Short mmCIF file of C-alpha atoms in Angstrom, two decimals:
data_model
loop_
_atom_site.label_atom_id
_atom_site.label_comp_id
_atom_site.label_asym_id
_atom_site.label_seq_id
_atom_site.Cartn_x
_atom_site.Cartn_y
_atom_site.Cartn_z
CA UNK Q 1 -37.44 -1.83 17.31
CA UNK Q 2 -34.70 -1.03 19.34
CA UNK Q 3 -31.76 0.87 17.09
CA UNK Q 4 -29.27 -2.08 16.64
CA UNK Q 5 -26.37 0.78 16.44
CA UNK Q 6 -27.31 1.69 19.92
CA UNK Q 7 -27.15 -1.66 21.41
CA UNK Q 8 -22.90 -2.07 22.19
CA UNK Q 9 -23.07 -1.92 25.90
CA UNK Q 10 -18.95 -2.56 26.66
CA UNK Q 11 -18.83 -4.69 29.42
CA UNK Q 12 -20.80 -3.68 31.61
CA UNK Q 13 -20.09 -5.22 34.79
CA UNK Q 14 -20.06 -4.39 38.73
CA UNK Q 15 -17.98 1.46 41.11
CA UNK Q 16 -16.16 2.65 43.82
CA UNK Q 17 -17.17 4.19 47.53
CA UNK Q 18 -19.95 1.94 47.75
CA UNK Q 19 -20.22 2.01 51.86
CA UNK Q 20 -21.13 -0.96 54.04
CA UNK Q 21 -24.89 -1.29 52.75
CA UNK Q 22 -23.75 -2.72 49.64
CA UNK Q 23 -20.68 -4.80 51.34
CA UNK Q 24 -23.63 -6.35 53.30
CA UNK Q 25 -25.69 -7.01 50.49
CA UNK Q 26 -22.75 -8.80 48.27
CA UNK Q 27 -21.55 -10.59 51.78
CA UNK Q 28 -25.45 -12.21 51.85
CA UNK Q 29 -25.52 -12.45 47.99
CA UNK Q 30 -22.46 -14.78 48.45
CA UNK Q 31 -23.12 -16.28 51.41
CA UNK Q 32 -26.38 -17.83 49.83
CA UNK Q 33 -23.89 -18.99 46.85
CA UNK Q 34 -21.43 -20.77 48.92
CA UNK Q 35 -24.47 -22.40 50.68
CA UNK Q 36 -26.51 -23.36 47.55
CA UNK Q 37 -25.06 -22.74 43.75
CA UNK Q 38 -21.01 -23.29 44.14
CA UNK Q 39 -20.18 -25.09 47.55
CA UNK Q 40 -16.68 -24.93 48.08
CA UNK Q 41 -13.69 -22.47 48.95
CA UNK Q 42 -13.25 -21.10 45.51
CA UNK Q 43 -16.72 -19.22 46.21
CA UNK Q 44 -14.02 -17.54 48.97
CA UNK Q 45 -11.59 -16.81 46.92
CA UNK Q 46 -13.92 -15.59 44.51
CA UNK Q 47 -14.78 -13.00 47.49
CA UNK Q 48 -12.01 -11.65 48.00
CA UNK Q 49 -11.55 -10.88 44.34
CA UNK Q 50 -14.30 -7.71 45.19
CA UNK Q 51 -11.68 -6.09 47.68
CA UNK Q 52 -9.06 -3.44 47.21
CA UNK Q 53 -9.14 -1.81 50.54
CA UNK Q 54 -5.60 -3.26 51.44
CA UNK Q 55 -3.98 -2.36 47.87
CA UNK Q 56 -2.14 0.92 47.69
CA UNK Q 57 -4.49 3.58 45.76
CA UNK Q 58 -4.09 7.14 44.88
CA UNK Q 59 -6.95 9.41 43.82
CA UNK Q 60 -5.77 11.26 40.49
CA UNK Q 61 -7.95 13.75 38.75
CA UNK Q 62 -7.28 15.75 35.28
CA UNK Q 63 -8.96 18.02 33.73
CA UNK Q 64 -10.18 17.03 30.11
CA UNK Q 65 -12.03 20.02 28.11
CA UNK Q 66 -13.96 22.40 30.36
CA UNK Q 67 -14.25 19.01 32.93
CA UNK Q 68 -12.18 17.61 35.60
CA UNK Q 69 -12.52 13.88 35.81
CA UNK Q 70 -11.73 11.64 39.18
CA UNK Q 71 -9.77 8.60 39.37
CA UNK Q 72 -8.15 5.98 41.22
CA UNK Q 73 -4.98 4.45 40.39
CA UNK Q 74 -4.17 0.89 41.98
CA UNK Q 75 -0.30 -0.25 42.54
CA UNK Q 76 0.85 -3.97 43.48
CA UNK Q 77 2.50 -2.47 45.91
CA UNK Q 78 3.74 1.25 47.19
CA UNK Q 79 7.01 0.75 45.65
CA UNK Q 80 5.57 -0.24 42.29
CA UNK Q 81 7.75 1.26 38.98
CA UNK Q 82 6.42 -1.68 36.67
CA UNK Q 83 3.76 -1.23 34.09
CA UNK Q 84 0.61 0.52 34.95
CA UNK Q 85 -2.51 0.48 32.27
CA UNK Q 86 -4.93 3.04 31.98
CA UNK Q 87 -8.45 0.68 32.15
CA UNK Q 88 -10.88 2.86 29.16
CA UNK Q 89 -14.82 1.49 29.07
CA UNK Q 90 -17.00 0.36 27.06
CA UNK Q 91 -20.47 1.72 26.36
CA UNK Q 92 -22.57 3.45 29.14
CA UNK Q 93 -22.24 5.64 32.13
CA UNK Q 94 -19.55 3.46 33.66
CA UNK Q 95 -17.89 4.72 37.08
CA UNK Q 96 -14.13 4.22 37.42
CA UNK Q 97 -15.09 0.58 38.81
CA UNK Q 98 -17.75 -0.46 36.42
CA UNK Q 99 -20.05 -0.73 39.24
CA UNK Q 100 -17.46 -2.97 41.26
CA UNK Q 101 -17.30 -5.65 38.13
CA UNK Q 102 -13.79 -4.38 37.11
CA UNK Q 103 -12.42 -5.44 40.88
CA UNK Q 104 -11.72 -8.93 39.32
CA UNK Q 105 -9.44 -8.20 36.61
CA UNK Q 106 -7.82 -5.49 38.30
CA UNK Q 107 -7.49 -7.72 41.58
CA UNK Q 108 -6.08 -10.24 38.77
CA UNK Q 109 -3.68 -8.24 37.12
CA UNK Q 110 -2.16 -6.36 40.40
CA UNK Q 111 -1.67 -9.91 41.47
CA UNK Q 112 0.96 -10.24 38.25
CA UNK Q 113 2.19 -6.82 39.09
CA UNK Q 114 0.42 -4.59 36.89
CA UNK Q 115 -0.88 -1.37 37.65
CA UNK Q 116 -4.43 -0.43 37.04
CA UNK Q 117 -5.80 3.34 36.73
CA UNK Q 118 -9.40 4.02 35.86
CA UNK Q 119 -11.58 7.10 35.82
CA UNK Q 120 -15.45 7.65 35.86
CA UNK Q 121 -16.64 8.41 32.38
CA UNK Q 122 -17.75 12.42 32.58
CA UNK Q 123 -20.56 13.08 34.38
CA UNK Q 124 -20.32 9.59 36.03
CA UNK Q 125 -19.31 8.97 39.88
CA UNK Q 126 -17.14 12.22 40.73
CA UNK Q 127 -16.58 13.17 37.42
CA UNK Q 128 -18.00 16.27 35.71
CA UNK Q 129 -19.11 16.49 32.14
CA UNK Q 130 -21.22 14.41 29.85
CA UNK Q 131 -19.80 11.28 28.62
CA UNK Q 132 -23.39 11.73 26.22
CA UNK Q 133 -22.20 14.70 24.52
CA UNK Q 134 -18.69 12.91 23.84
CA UNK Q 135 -17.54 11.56 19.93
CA UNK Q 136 -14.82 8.80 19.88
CA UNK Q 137 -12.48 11.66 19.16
CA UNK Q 138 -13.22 13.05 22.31
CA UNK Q 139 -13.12 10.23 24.28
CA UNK Q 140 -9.76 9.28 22.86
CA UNK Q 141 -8.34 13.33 23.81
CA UNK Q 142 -9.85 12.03 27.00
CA UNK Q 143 -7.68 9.08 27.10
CA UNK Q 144 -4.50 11.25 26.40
CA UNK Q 145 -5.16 13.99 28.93
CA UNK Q 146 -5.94 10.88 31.64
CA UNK Q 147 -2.18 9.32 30.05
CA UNK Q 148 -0.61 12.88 31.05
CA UNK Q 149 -2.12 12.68 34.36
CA UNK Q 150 -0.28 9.23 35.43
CA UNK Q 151 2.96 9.82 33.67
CA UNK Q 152 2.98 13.18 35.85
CA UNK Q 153 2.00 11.51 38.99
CA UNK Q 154 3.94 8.21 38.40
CA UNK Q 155 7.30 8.98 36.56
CA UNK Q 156 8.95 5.74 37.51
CA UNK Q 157 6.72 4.07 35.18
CA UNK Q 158 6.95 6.36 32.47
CA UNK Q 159 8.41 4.08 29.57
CA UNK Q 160 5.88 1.22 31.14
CA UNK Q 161 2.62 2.90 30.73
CA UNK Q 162 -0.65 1.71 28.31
CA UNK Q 163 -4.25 1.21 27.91
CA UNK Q 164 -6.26 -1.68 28.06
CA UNK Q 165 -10.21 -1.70 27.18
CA UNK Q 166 -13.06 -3.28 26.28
CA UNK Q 167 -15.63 -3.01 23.70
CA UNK Q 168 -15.91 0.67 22.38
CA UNK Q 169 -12.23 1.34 23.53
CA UNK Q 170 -11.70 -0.45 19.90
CA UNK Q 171 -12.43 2.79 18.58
CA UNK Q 172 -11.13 5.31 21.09
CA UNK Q 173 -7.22 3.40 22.15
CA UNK Q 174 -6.03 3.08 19.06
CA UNK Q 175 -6.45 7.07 18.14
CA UNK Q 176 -5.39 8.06 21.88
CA UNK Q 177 -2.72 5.62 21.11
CA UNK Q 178 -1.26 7.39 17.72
CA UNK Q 179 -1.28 10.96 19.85
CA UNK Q 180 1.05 9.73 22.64
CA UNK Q 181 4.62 8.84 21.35
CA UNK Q 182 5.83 7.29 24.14
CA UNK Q 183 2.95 4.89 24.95
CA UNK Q 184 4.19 1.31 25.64
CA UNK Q 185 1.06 -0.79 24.71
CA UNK Q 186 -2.70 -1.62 24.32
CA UNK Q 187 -5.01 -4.20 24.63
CA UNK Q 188 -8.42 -4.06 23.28
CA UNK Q 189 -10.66 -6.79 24.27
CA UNK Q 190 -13.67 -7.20 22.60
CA UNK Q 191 -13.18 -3.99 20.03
CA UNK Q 192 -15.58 -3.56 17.25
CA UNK Q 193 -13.93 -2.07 14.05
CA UNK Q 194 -16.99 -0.61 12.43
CA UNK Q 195 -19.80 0.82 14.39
CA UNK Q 196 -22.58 -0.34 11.39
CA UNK Q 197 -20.94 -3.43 10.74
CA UNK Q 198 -21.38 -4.30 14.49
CA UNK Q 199 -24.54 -3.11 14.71
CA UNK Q 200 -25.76 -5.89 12.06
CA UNK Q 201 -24.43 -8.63 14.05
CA UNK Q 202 -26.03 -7.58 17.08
CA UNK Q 203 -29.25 -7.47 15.47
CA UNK Q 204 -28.52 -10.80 14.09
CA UNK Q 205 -27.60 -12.89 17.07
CA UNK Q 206 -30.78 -10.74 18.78
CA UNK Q 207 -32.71 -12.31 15.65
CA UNK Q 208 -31.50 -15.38 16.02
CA UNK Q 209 -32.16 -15.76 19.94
CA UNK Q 210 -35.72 -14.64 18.86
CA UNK Q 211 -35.99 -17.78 16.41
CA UNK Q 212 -36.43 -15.85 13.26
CA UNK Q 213 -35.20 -17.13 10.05
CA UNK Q 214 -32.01 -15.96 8.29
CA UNK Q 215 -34.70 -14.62 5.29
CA UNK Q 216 -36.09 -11.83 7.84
CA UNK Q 217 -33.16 -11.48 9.51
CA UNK Q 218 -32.03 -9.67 6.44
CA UNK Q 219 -34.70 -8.09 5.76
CA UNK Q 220 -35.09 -6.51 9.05
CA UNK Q 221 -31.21 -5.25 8.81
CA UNK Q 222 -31.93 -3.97 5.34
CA UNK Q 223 -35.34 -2.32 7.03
CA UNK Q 224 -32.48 -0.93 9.85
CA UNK Q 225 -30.16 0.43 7.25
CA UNK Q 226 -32.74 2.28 4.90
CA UNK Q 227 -34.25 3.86 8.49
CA UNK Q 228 -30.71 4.87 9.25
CA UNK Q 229 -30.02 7.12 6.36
CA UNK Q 230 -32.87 8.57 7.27
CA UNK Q 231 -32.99 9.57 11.20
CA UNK Q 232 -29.07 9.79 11.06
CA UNK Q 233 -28.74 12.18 7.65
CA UNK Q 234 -26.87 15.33 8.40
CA UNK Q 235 -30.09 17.50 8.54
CA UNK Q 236 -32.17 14.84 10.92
CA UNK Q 237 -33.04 16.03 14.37
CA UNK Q 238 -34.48 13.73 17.80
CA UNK Q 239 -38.09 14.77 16.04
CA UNK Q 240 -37.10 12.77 12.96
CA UNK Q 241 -36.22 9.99 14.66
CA UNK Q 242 -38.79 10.22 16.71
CA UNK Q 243 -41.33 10.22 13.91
CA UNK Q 244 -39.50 7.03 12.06
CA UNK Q 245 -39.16 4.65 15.21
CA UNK Q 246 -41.98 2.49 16.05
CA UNK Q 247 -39.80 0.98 19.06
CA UNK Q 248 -42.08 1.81 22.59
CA UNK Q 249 -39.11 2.66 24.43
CA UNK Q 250 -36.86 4.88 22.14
CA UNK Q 251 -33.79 6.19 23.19
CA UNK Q 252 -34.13 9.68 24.57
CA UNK Q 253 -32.55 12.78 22.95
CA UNK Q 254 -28.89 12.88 24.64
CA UNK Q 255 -28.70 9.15 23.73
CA UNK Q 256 -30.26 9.76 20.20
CA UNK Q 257 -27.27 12.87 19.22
CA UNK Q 258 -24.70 10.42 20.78
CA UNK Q 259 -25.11 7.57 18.09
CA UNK Q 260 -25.81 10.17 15.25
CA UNK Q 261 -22.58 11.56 16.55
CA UNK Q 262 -20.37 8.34 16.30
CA UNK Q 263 -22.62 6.12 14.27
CA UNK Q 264 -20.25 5.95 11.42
CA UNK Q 265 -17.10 5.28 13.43
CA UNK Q 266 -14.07 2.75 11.80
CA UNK Q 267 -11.06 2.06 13.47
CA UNK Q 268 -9.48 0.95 10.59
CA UNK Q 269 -7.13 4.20 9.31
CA UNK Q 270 -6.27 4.46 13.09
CA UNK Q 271 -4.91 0.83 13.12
CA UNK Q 272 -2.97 1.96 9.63
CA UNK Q 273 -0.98 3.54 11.52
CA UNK Q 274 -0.57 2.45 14.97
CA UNK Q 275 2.84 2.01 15.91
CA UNK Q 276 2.10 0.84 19.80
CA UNK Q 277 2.32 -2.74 20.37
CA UNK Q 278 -1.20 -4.09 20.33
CA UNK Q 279 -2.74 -7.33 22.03
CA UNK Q 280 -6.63 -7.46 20.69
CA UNK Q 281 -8.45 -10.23 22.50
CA UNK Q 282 -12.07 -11.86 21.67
CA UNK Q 283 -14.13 -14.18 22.85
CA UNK Q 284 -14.98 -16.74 20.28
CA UNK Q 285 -18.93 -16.75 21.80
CA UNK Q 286 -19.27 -13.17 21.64
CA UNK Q 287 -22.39 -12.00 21.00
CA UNK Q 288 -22.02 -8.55 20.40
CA UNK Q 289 -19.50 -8.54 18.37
CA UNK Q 290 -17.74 -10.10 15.24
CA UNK Q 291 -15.39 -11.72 16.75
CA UNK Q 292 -14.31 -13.77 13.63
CA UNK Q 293 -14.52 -10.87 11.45
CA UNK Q 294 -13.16 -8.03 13.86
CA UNK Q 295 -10.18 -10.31 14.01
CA UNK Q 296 -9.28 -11.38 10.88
CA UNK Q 297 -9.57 -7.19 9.87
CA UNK Q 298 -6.95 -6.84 12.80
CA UNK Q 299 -4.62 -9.31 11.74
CA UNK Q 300 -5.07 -8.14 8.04
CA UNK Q 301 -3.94 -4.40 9.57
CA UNK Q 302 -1.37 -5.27 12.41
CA UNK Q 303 0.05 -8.41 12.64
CA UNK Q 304 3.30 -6.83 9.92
CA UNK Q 305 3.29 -3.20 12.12
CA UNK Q 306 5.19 -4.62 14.96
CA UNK Q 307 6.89 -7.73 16.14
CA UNK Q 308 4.77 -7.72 19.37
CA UNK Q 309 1.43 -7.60 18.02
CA UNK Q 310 -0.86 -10.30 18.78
CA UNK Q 311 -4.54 -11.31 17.38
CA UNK Q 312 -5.87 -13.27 19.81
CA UNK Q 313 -9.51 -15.48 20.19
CA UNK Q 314 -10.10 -17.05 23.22
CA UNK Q 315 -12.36 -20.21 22.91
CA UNK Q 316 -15.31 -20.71 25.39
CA UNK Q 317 -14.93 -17.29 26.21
CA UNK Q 318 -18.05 -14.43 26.08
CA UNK Q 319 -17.73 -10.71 24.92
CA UNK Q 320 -16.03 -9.53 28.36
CA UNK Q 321 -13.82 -12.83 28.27
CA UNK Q 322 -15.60 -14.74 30.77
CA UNK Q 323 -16.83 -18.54 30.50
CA UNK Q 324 -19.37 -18.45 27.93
CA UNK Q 325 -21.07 -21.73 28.86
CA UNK Q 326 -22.29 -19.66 32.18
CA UNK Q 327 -22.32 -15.72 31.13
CA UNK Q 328 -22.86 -15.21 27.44
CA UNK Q 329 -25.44 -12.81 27.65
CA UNK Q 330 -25.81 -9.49 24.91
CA UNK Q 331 -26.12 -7.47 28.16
CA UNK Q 332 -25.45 -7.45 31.40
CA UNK Q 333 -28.97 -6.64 32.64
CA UNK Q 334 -30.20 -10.22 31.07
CA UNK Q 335 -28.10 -12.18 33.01
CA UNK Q 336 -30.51 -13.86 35.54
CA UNK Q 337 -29.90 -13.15 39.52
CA UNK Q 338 -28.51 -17.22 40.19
CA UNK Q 339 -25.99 -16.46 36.92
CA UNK Q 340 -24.83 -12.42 38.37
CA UNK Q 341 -24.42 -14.15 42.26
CA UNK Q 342 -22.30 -17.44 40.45
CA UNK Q 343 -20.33 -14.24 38.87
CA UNK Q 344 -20.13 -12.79 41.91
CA UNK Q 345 -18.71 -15.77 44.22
CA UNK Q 346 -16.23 -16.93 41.18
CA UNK Q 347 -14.60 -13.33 40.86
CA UNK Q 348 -11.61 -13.79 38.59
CA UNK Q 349 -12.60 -17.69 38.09
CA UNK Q 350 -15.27 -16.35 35.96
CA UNK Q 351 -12.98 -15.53 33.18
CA UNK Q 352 -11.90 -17.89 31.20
CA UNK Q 353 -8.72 -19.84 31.46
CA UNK Q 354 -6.26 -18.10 30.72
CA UNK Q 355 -7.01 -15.03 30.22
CA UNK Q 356 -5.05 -12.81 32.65
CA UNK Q 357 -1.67 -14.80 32.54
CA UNK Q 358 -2.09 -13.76 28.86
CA UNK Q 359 -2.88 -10.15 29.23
CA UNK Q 360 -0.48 -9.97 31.87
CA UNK Q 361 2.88 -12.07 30.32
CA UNK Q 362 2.34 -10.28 26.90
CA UNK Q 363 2.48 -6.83 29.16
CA UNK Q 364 5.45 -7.74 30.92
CA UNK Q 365 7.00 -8.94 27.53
CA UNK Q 366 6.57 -5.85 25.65
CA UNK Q 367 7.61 -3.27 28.64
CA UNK Q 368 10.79 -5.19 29.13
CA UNK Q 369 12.07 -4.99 25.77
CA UNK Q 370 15.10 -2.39 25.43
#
């Protein structure tokens, strides 16, 4: 069985300098949409969502250990000295553009004058490294050093500059956060607070989906929990794992020391003490994580820190925020080729309501206070 603690993909979703072969492709993909699934111009607009060759974009790299990662940061417009956030991913070897799937938000929230930067994860796209070899603590020195980089390259925006992220940027924004006094917000959508804890419910709702009862759904995750003390002990190595596993496609070895590296990650003492305003967002259908839970910890921790934090859970909405009655899938790679080219021709429209005026007005709030 497939290690539930290995299972929290981010959002995965659609990465940069990806030449006129795949333009083609996505032009047919959505031609065939606006001809059969969503007639209509908003299949257009939708379109146009994927395109960011007219917005003004400056390649920034920085070096982050003995690696120099490559970014692109994404203005409004070339005069822009409003609030820029640094995008951090979830799960996987995500490029600065998540594969292209990032083009809608960041589309969305240039539109209300926010600017976006994003990097490949190391060893992803143009960027050296390993994100593989990384712990959270890394990743969130990462997330500093990438900070450094834009306040350097962008000092109009200095007071105005944050993170936002999904998924297992719950873990790495609000440490990056506490290391940079001067950092002006962060929104985590989608953040698991305990790396076990969300491990459980994805084996659940995977359980669930399966049709087994709630009686071997715990016993399974008690099954998952005695095996984890085991292949993740301090002396276990890829052979004990290997030797414990029964699943016929188990993670290989880079993937195996990666969870044994951050398996028993909590965000909680980092949220003690966060002193950034923080928006967290969910999506009540989520299926990978707690939202319920995650969010009741968050408002437990945050909601007395700072006037400007906000616990937020968005109804109809999936793990990434979009419409769960059309996307709620554990990951992306489930989703069936009608539901990815529907995606596709909605662009931001497959978000739910509201979401980016709320990202964006709570932004624009927070950066304009004195």
């Amino acid at each position: 069985m497939v290690l539930a603690a290995t299972n929290l993909k981010g959002c995965a979703v659609p990465s940069p300098h990806r030449i006129r072969y795949r333009r083609l492709v996505r032009v047919a993909i959505v031609l065939f949409v606006l001809l059969v699934a969503v007639p209509g111009s908003l299949a257009l607009i939708g379109l146009s969502d994927f395109d960011i060759s007219n917005r003004p974009t400056e390649q920034i790299s920085f070096a982050h250990d003995d690696a120099v990662l490559s970014g692109s940061l994404i203005l409004p417009d070339a005069q822009h000295t409003g609030p820029i956030a640094l995008l951090v991913h979830g799960d996987g070897p995500q490029d600065r553009f998540a594969g292209d799937g990032y083009l809608p938000l960041i589309n969305a929230l240039l539109d209300r004058g926010i600017g976006i930067y994003s990097w490949d994860k190391a060893g992803v796209g143009e960027s050296a490294g390993n994100w593989l070899s990384q712990s959270m603590n890394d990743r969130a020195d990462e997330a500093v050093a990438a900070y450094e980089a834009i306040k350097t390259a962008h000092p109009g925006s200095r007071q105005q500059i944050g993170f936002i992220g999904f998924s297992q940027a719950g873990w790495v924004i609000p440490e990056a956060s506490r290391m940079i006094p001067d950092n002006a917000f962060n929104v985590i959508i989608g953040g698991a607070v305990n790396w076990q804890d969300q491990g459980d419910f994805y084996t659940r709702q995977r359980l669930l989906a399966d049709g087994a009862t709630q009686e071997d759904i715990e016993r399974q995750i008690e099954r998952n929990h005695v095996r984890d003390t085991v292949i993740f002990a301090p002396d276990a190595s890829y052979a004990t794992y290997l030797a414990e596993t029964s699943d016929p496609s188990p993670m290989a070895s880079d993937r195996y020391e990666f969870v044994k590296r951050n398996i028993t990650s909590d965000a909680k003492a980092d949220l003690a003490q966060l002193e950034t305003p923080t928006l967290a967002m969910w999506g009540r259908d989520d299926l990978n994580v707690d939202a319920r839970s995650d969010a009741d910890i968050y408002r437990d921790i945050l909601i007395d820190q700072h006037p400007e934090n906000e616990v937020v859970v968005i109804p109809d909405a999936t793990h990434g925020l979009l419409r769960s009655n059309l996307f709620n899938y554990q990951l992306s790679s489930e989703m069936p080729t009608s539901r990815q080219m529907l995606n596709v021709a909605l662009g931001r429209y497959a978000y739910a309501p509201g979401t980016f005026d709320k990202i964006s007005d709570w932004i624009k709030q927070v950066v304009s206070r004195p």
